[in-house]
Coordinates of C-alpha atoms in Angstrom, one line a residue:
X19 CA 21.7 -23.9 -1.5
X20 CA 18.4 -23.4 -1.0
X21 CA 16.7 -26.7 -0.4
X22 CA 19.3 -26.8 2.8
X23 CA 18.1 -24.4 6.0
X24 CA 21.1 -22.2 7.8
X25 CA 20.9 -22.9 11.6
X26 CA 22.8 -20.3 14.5
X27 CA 22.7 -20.7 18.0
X28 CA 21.7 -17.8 20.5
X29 CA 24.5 -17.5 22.6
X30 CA 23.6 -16.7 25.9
X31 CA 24.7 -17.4 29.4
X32 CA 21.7 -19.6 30.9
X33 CA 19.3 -19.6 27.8
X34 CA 16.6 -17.8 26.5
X35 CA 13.9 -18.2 28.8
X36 CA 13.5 -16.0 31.7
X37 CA 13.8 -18.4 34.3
X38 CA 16.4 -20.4 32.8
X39 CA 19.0 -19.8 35.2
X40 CA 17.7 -21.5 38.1
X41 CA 17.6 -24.5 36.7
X42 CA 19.2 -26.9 38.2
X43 CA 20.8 -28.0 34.8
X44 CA 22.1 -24.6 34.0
X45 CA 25.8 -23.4 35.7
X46 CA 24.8 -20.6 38.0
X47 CA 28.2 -18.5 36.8
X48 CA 28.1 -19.8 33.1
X49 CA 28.1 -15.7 31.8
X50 CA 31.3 -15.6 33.0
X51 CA 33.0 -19.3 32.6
X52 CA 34.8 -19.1 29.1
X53 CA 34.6 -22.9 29.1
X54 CA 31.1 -22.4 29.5
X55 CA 30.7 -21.1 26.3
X56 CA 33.8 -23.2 24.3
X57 CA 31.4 -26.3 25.9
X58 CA 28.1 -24.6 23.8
X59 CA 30.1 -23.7 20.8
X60 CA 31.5 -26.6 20.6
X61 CA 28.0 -28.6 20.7
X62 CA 26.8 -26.4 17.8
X63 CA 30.1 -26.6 15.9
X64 CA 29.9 -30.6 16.1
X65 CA 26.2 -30.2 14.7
X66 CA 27.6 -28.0 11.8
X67 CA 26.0 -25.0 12.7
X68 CA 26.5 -22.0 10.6
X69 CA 27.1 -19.7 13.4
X70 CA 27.3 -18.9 17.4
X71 CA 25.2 -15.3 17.9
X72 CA 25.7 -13.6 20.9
X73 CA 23.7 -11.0 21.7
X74 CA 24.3 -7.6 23.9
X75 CA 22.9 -4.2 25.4
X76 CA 25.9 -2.0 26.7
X77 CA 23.3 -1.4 30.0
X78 CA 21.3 -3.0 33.0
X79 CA 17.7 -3.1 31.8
X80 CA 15.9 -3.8 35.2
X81 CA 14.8 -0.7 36.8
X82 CA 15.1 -1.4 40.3
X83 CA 17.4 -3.3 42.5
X84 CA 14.5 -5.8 43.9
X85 CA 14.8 -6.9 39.7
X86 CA 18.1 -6.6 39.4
X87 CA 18.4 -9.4 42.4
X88 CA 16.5 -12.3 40.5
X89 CA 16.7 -11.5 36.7
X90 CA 20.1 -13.5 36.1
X91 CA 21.1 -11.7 33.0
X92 CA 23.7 -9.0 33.7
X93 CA 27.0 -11.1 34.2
X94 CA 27.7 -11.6 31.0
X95 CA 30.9 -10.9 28.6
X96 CA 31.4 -8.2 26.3
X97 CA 31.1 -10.1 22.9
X98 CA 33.8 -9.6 20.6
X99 CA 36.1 -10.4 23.8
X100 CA 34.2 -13.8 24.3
X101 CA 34.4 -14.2 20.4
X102 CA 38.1 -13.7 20.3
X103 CA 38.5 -16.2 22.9
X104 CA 35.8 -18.8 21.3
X105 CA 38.0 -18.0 17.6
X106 CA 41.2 -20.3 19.2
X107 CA 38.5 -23.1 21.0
X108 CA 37.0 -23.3 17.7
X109 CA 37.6 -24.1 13.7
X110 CA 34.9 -23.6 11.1
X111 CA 32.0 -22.0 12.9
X112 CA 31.1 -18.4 12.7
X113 CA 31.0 -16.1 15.1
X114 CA 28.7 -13.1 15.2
X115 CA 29.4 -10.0 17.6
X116 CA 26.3 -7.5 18.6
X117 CA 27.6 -4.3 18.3
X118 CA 25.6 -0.5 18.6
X119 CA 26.2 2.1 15.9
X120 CA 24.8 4.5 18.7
X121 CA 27.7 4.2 21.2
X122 CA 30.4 2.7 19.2
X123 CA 33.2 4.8 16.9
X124 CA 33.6 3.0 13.9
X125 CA 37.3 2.9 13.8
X126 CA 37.6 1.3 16.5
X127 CA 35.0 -1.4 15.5
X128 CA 36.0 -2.0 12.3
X129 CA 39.6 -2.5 13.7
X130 CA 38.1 -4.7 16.3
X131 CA 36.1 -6.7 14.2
X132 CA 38.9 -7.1 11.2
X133 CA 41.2 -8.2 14.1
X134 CA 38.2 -11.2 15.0
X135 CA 38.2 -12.1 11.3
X136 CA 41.9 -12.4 11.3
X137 CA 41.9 -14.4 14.7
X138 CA 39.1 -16.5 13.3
X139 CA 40.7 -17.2 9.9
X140 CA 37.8 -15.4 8.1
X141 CA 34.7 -16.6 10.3
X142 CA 33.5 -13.1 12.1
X143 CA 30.4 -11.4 11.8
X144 CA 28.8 -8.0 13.2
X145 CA 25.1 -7.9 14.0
X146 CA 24.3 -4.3 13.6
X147 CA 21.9 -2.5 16.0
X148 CA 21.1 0.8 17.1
X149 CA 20.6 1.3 20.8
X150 CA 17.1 0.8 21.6
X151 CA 17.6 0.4 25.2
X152 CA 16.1 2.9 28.0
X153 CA 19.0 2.5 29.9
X154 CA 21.8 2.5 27.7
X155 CA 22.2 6.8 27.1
X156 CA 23.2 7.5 30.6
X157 CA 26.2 5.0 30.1
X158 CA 27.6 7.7 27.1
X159 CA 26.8 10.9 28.7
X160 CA 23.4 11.4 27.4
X161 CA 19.9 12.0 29.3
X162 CA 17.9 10.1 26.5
X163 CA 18.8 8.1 23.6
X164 CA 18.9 9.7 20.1
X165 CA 15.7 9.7 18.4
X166 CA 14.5 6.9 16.1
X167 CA 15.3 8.0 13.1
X168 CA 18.6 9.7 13.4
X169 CA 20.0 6.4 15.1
X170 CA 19.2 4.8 11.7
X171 CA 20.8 7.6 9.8
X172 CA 23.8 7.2 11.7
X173 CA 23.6 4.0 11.1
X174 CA 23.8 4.0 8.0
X175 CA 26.2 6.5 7.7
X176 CA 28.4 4.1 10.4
X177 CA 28.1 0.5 8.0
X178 CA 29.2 3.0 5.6
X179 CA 32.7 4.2 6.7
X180 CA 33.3 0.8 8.7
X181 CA 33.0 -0.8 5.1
X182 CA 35.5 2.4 3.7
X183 CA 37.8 1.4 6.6
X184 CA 38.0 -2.2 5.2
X185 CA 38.9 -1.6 2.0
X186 CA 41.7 1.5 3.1
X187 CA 44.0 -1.5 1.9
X188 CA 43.9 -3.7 -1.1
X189 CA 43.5 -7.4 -0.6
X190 CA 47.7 -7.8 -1.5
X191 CA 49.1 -4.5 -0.3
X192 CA 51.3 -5.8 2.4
X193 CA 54.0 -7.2 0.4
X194 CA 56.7 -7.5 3.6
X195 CA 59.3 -8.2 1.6
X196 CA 62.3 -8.5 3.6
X197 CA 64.9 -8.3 0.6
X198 CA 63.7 -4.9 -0.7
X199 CA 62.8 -3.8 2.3
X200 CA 59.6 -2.9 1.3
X201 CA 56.6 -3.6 3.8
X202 CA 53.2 -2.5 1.9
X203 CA 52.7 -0.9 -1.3
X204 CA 51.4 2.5 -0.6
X205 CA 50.0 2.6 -4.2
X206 CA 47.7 0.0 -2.8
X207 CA 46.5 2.5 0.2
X208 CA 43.1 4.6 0.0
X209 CA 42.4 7.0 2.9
X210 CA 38.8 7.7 3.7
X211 CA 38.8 10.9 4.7
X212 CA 34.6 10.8 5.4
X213 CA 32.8 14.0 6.6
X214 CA 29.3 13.1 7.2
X215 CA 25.9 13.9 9.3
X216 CA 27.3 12.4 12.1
X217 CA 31.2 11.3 11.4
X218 CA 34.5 12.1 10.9
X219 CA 36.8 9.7 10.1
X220 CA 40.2 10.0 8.3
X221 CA 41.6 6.8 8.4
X222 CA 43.5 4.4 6.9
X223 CA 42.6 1.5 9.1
X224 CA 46.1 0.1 10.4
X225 CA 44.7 -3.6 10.0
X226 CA 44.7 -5.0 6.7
X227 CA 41.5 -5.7 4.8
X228 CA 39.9 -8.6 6.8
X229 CA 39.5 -12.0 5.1
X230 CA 36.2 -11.7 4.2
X231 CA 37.1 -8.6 2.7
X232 CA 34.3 -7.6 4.9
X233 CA 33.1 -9.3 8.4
X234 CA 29.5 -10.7 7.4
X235 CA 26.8 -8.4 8.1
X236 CA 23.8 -9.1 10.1
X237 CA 20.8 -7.3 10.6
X238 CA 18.2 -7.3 13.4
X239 CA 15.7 -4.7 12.6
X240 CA 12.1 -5.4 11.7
X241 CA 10.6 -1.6 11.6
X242 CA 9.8 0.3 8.6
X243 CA 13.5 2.0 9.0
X244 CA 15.0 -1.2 10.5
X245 CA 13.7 -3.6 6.8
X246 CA 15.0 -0.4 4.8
X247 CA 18.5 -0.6 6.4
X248 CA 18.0 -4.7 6.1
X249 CA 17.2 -4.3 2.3
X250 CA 20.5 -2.0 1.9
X251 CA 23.6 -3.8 4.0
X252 CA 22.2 -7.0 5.9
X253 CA 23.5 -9.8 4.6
X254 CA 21.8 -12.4 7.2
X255 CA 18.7 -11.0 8.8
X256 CA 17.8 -12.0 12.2
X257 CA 14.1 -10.9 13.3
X258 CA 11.4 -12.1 15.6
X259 CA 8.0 -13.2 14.0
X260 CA 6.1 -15.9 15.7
X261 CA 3.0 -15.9 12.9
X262 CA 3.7 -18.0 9.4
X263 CA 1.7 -15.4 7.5
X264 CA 3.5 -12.2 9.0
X265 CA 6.5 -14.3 8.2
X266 CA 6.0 -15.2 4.6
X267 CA 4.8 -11.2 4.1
X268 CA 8.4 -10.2 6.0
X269 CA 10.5 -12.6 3.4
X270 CA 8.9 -11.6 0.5
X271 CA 8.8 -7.9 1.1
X272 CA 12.7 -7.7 2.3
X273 CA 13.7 -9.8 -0.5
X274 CA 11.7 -7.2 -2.9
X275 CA 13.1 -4.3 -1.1
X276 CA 16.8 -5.8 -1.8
X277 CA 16.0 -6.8 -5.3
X278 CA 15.1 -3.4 -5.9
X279 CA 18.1 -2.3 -5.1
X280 CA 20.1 -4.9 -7.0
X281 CA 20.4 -6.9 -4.4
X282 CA 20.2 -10.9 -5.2
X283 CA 17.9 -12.9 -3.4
X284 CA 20.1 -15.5 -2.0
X285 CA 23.0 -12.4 -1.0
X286 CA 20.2 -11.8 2.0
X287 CA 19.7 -14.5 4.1
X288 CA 16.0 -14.1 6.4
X289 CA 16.9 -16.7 9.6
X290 CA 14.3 -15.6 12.6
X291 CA 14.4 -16.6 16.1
X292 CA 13.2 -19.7 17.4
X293 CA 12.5 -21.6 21.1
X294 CA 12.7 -25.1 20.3
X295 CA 11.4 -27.2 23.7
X296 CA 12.0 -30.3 23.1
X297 CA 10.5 -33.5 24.5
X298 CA 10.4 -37.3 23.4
X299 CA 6.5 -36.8 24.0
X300 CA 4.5 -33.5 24.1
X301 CA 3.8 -34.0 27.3
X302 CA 7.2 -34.4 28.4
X303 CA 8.3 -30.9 26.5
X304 CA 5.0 -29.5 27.6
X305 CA 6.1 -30.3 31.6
X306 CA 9.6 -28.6 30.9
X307 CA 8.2 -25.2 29.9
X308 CA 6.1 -25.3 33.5
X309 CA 8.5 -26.2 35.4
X310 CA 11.0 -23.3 33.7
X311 CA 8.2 -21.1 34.3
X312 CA 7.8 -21.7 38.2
X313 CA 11.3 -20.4 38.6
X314 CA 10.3 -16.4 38.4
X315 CA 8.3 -14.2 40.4
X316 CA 5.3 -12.0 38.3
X317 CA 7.6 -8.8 39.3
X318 CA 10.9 -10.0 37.4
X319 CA 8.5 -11.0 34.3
X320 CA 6.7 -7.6 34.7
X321 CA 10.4 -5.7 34.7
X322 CA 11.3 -8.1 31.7
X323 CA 7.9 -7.1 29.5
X324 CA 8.4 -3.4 30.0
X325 CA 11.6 -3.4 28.5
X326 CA 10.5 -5.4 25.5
X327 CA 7.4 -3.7 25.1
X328 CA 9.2 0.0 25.1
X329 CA 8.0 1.2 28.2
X330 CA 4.9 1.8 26.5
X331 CA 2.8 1.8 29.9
X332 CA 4.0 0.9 33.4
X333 CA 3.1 -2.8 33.7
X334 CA 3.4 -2.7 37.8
X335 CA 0.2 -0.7 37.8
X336 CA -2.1 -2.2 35.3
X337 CA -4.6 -4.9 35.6
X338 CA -2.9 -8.2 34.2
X339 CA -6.2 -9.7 34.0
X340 CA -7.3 -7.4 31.3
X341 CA -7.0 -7.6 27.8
X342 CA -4.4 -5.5 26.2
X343 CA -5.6 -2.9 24.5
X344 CA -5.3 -2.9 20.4
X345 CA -3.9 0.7 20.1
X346 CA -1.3 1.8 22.3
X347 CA 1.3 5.1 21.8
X348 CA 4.8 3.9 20.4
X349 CA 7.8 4.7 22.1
X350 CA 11.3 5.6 21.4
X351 CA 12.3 2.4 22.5
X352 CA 12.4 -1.7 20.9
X353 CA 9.7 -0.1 18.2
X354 CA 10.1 -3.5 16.1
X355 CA 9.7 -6.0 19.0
X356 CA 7.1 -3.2 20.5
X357 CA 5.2 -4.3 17.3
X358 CA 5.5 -7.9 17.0
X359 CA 4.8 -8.9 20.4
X360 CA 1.1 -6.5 20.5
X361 CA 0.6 -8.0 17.1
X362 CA 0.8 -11.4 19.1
X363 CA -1.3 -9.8 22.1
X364 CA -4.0 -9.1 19.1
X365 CA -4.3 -12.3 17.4
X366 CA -4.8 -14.6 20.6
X367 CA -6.5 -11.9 22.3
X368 CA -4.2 -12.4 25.4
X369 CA -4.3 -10.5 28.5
X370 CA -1.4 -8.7 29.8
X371 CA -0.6 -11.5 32.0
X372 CA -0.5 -13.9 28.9
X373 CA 1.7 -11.4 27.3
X374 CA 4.0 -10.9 29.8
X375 CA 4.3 -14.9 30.0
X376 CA 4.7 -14.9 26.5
X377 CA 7.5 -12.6 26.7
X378 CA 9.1 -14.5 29.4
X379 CA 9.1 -17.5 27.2
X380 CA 10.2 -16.3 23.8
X381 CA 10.6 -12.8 23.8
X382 CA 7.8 -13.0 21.0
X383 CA 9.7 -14.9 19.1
X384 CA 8.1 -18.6 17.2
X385 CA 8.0 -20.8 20.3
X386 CA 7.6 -24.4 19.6
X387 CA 6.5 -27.2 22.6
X388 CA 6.4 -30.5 21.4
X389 CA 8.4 -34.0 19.7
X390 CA 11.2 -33.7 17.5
X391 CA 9.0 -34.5 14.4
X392 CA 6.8 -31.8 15.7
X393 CA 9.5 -29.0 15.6
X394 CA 11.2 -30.2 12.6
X395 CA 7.7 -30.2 10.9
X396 CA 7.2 -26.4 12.4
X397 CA 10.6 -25.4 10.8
X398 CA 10.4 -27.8 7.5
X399 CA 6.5 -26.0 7.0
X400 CA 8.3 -22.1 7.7
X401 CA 11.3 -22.9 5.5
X402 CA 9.5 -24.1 2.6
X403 CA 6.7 -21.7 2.6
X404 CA 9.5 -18.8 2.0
X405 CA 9.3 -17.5 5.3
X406 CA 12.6 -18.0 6.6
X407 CA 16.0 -19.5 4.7
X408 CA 17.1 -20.6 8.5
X409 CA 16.6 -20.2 11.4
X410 CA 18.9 -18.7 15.0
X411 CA 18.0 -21.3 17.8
X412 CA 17.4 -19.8 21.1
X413 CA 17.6 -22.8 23.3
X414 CA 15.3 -22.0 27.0
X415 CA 18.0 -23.2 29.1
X416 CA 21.6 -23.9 28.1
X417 CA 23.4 -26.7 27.9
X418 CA 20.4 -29.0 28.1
X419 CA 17.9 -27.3 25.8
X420 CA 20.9 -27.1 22.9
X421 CA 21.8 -30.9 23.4
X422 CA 18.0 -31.4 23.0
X423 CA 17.7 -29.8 19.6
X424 CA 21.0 -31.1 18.4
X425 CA 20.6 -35.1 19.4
X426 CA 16.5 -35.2 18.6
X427 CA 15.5 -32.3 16.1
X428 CA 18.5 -32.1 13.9
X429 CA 18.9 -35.9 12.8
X430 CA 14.9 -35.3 11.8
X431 CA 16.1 -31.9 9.8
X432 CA 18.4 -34.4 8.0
X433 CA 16.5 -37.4 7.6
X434 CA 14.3 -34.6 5.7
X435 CA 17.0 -33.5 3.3
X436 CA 16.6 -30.2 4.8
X437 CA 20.0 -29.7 7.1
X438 CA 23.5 -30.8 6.3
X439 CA 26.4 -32.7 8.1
X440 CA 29.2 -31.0 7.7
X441 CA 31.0 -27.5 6.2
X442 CA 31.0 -27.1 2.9
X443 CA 33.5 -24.4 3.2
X444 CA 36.0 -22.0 5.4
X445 CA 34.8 -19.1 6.0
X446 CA 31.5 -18.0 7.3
X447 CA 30.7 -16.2 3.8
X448 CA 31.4 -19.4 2.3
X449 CA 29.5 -22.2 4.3
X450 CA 26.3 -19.0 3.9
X451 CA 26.9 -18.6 0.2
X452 CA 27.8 -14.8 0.3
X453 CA 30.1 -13.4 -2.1
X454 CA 33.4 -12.3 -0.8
X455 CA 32.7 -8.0 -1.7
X456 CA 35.1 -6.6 -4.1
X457 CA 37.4 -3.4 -2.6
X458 CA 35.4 -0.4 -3.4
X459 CA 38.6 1.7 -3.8
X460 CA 40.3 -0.8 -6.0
X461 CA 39.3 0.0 -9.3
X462 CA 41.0 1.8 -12.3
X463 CA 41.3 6.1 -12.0
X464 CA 40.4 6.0 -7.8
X465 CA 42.7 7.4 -5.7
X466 CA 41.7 9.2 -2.3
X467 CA 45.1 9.5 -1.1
X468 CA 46.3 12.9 0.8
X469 CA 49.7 14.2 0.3
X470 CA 51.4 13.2 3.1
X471 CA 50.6 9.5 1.6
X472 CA 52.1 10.0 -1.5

């Protein structure tokens, strides 16, 4: 319901500020401890999260080896193999897999992500993105990534057949039934056969249709093409906007965009990031965020910056004491981010080295420093005003920041009316309030079946 916010957790290795891994409350090898992660899940799951998030970029970012050294960020599992692993440590929360349209095949995603649902007992999700990374083309055989707009259309044309793939079998068309000998009902079998812009995929999937009936879909995008794609197939929307105006103008213009296409309003769920640092006084949340902020050299933030920003100008030869510039050329790279973070750079007026700072910090997303009451206010104050129905909590550092937000802020959220204590329900879909999607092949005259099926 809507008088009760959704809450994820931004599953990450040593939490979302840069220099979050050196300190001395984070495990140095937590991106590749599994208990690591059950530990953090199980936090969030005990606080009644909606859902664990975990990011991912199929590359190494830094571009140079002196970067590479002291960034403490590329040791980390693949996600839908953590996930898997979390789906047995774990019982009701959901569990949301990055995965690129750009590099991926979607049969082998969709059979990957039906298999999570399955292992999760109907609690998987897939945040969609398209590669935006500089690095990430080399990895597939390609100088340069795709350009903008045909990594949309693909991915459109991707959510697409992995959706077709789902429904290739009716919810009851594995009858297994021992006595007749009869394992599915081929009557109940729709082959894809899709011959698109960019794919070609027969199918059937050889996974029945997932719990869900489809894995909930999540959307990160916050460009003109990325709220477009948002308006059409995201079911939650996770996006980065730091200012409560920009925010309240985002809401209300995805939630018109889905609308438009008959979309209901509560069937896309708007939860952006946020960097709770919690303290029992503002002075004591202030000194955390200095002293996480002592842990990195300028170079590492400066590598960090550039890849948020695009590339849009080599930061390691520009003067961080100058004011960044209002106009600057966009880039085939992070074009929403690219956006949100010079929009941030505009209305404080910061330099570069603020930005950069910034970056380091919250990665332009809504960074809060202060007393429980301070950040429940913050969230109460976005939430109500229609500029978010939840939010995805990207601790700084991880465990402590997440323990910090879970013993102080949430009670407050609750105390409030605005957070609840338990699951209401047992799959993801359900504890969101998304309607479980009807087969599109499953209705009276389709058939898509090729001879050899018959």
């Amino acid at each position: 319901m809507r008088d009760e916010m959704k809450l994820g957790l931004f599953l990450v290795q040593a939490g979302y500020n840069q220099g979050a891994w050196c300190d001395p409350s984070v495990p140095a090898n937590g991106g590749v401890d599994i208990e690591h992660y059950a530990h953090l899940a199980a936090i969030a799951e005990g606080a009644a999260f909606h859902f664990v998030f975990c990011p991912d970029s199929p590359s190494v970012s830094e571009r140079d080896n002196a970067t590479i050294a002291r960034a403490g960020r590329n040791d980390g599992f693949e996600p839908i193999t953590l996930l898997s692993a979390l789906s047995s440590r774990t019982q009701q929360i959901g569990l949301v897999a990055t995965a690129t349209t750009t590099y991926h095949q979607p049969y082998h995603l969709a059979r990957m992500l039906a298999s999570l649902d399955y292992l999760s007992g109907g609690r998987a999700a897939w945040n969609i993105v398209t590669s935006a990374g500089k690095f990430e083309a080399a990895n597939f055989g390609e100088d340069e990534l795709p350009g903008y707009d045909a990594r949309y259309a693909r991915a459109k044309e991707f959510v697409d057949v992995a959706k077709g793939l789902w429904d290739t079998w009716e919810d009851d068309a594995f009858i297994r039934d021992k006595q007749s000998g009869v394992f599915a009902d081929t009557n109940k079998l729709h082959v894809l056969n899709h011959r698109g812009n960019y794919l070609s995929v027969r199918g059937p999937l050889n996974v029945a249709r997932p719990p869900q009936g489809d894995p909930v879909l999540v959307q990160a995008g916050a460009s003109d093409a990325g709220i477009r794609f948002a308006a059409e197939v995201g079911e939650v929307v996770f996006t980065a906007e730091p200012s409560l105006e920009n925010g309240v103008r985002y809401y209300a213009n995805l939630k018109e965009k889905a609308r438009a296409l008959g979309r209901q309003d509560d069937q896309v769920v708007i939860m952006p990031g946020i960097v709770p640092i919690v303290g029992r006084t503002k002075q004591e949340a202030s000194e955390k965020l200095q002293r996480l902020q002592s842990y990195t050299p300028i170079d590492v933030l400066v590598s960090r910056a550039d890849q948020w920003l695009g590339f849009v100008t080599d930061l390691r030869s520009v003067d961080l004491d100058a004011l960044v510039p209002e106009a600057l050329p966009q880039t085939n790279f992070f074009q929403s981010r690219q956006k949100v973070l010079l929009n941030l750079a505009a209305r404080h007026k910061f330099t570069w080295r603020e930005l950069i700072r910034r970056i380091a910090d919250s990665g332009g997303h809504l960074l809060v420093v202060g007393t429980p009451d301070e950040i429940a206010d913050t969230m109460v104050d976005t939430f109500d005003q229609r500029a978010a129905d939840g939010f995805n909590i990207l601790p700084a550092t991880l465990p402590g920041g997440l323990k910090d937000f879970v013993e102080l802020v949430v009670p407050e959220l609750r105390r409030r009316g605005k957070f609840r204590s338990g699951y209401s329900g047992q799959t993801l879909r359900e504890n969101l309030g998304l309607k479980r999607p009807l087969n599109q092949f499953a209705q009276p005259g389709i058939r898509s079946l090729p001879q050899e099926y018959t």
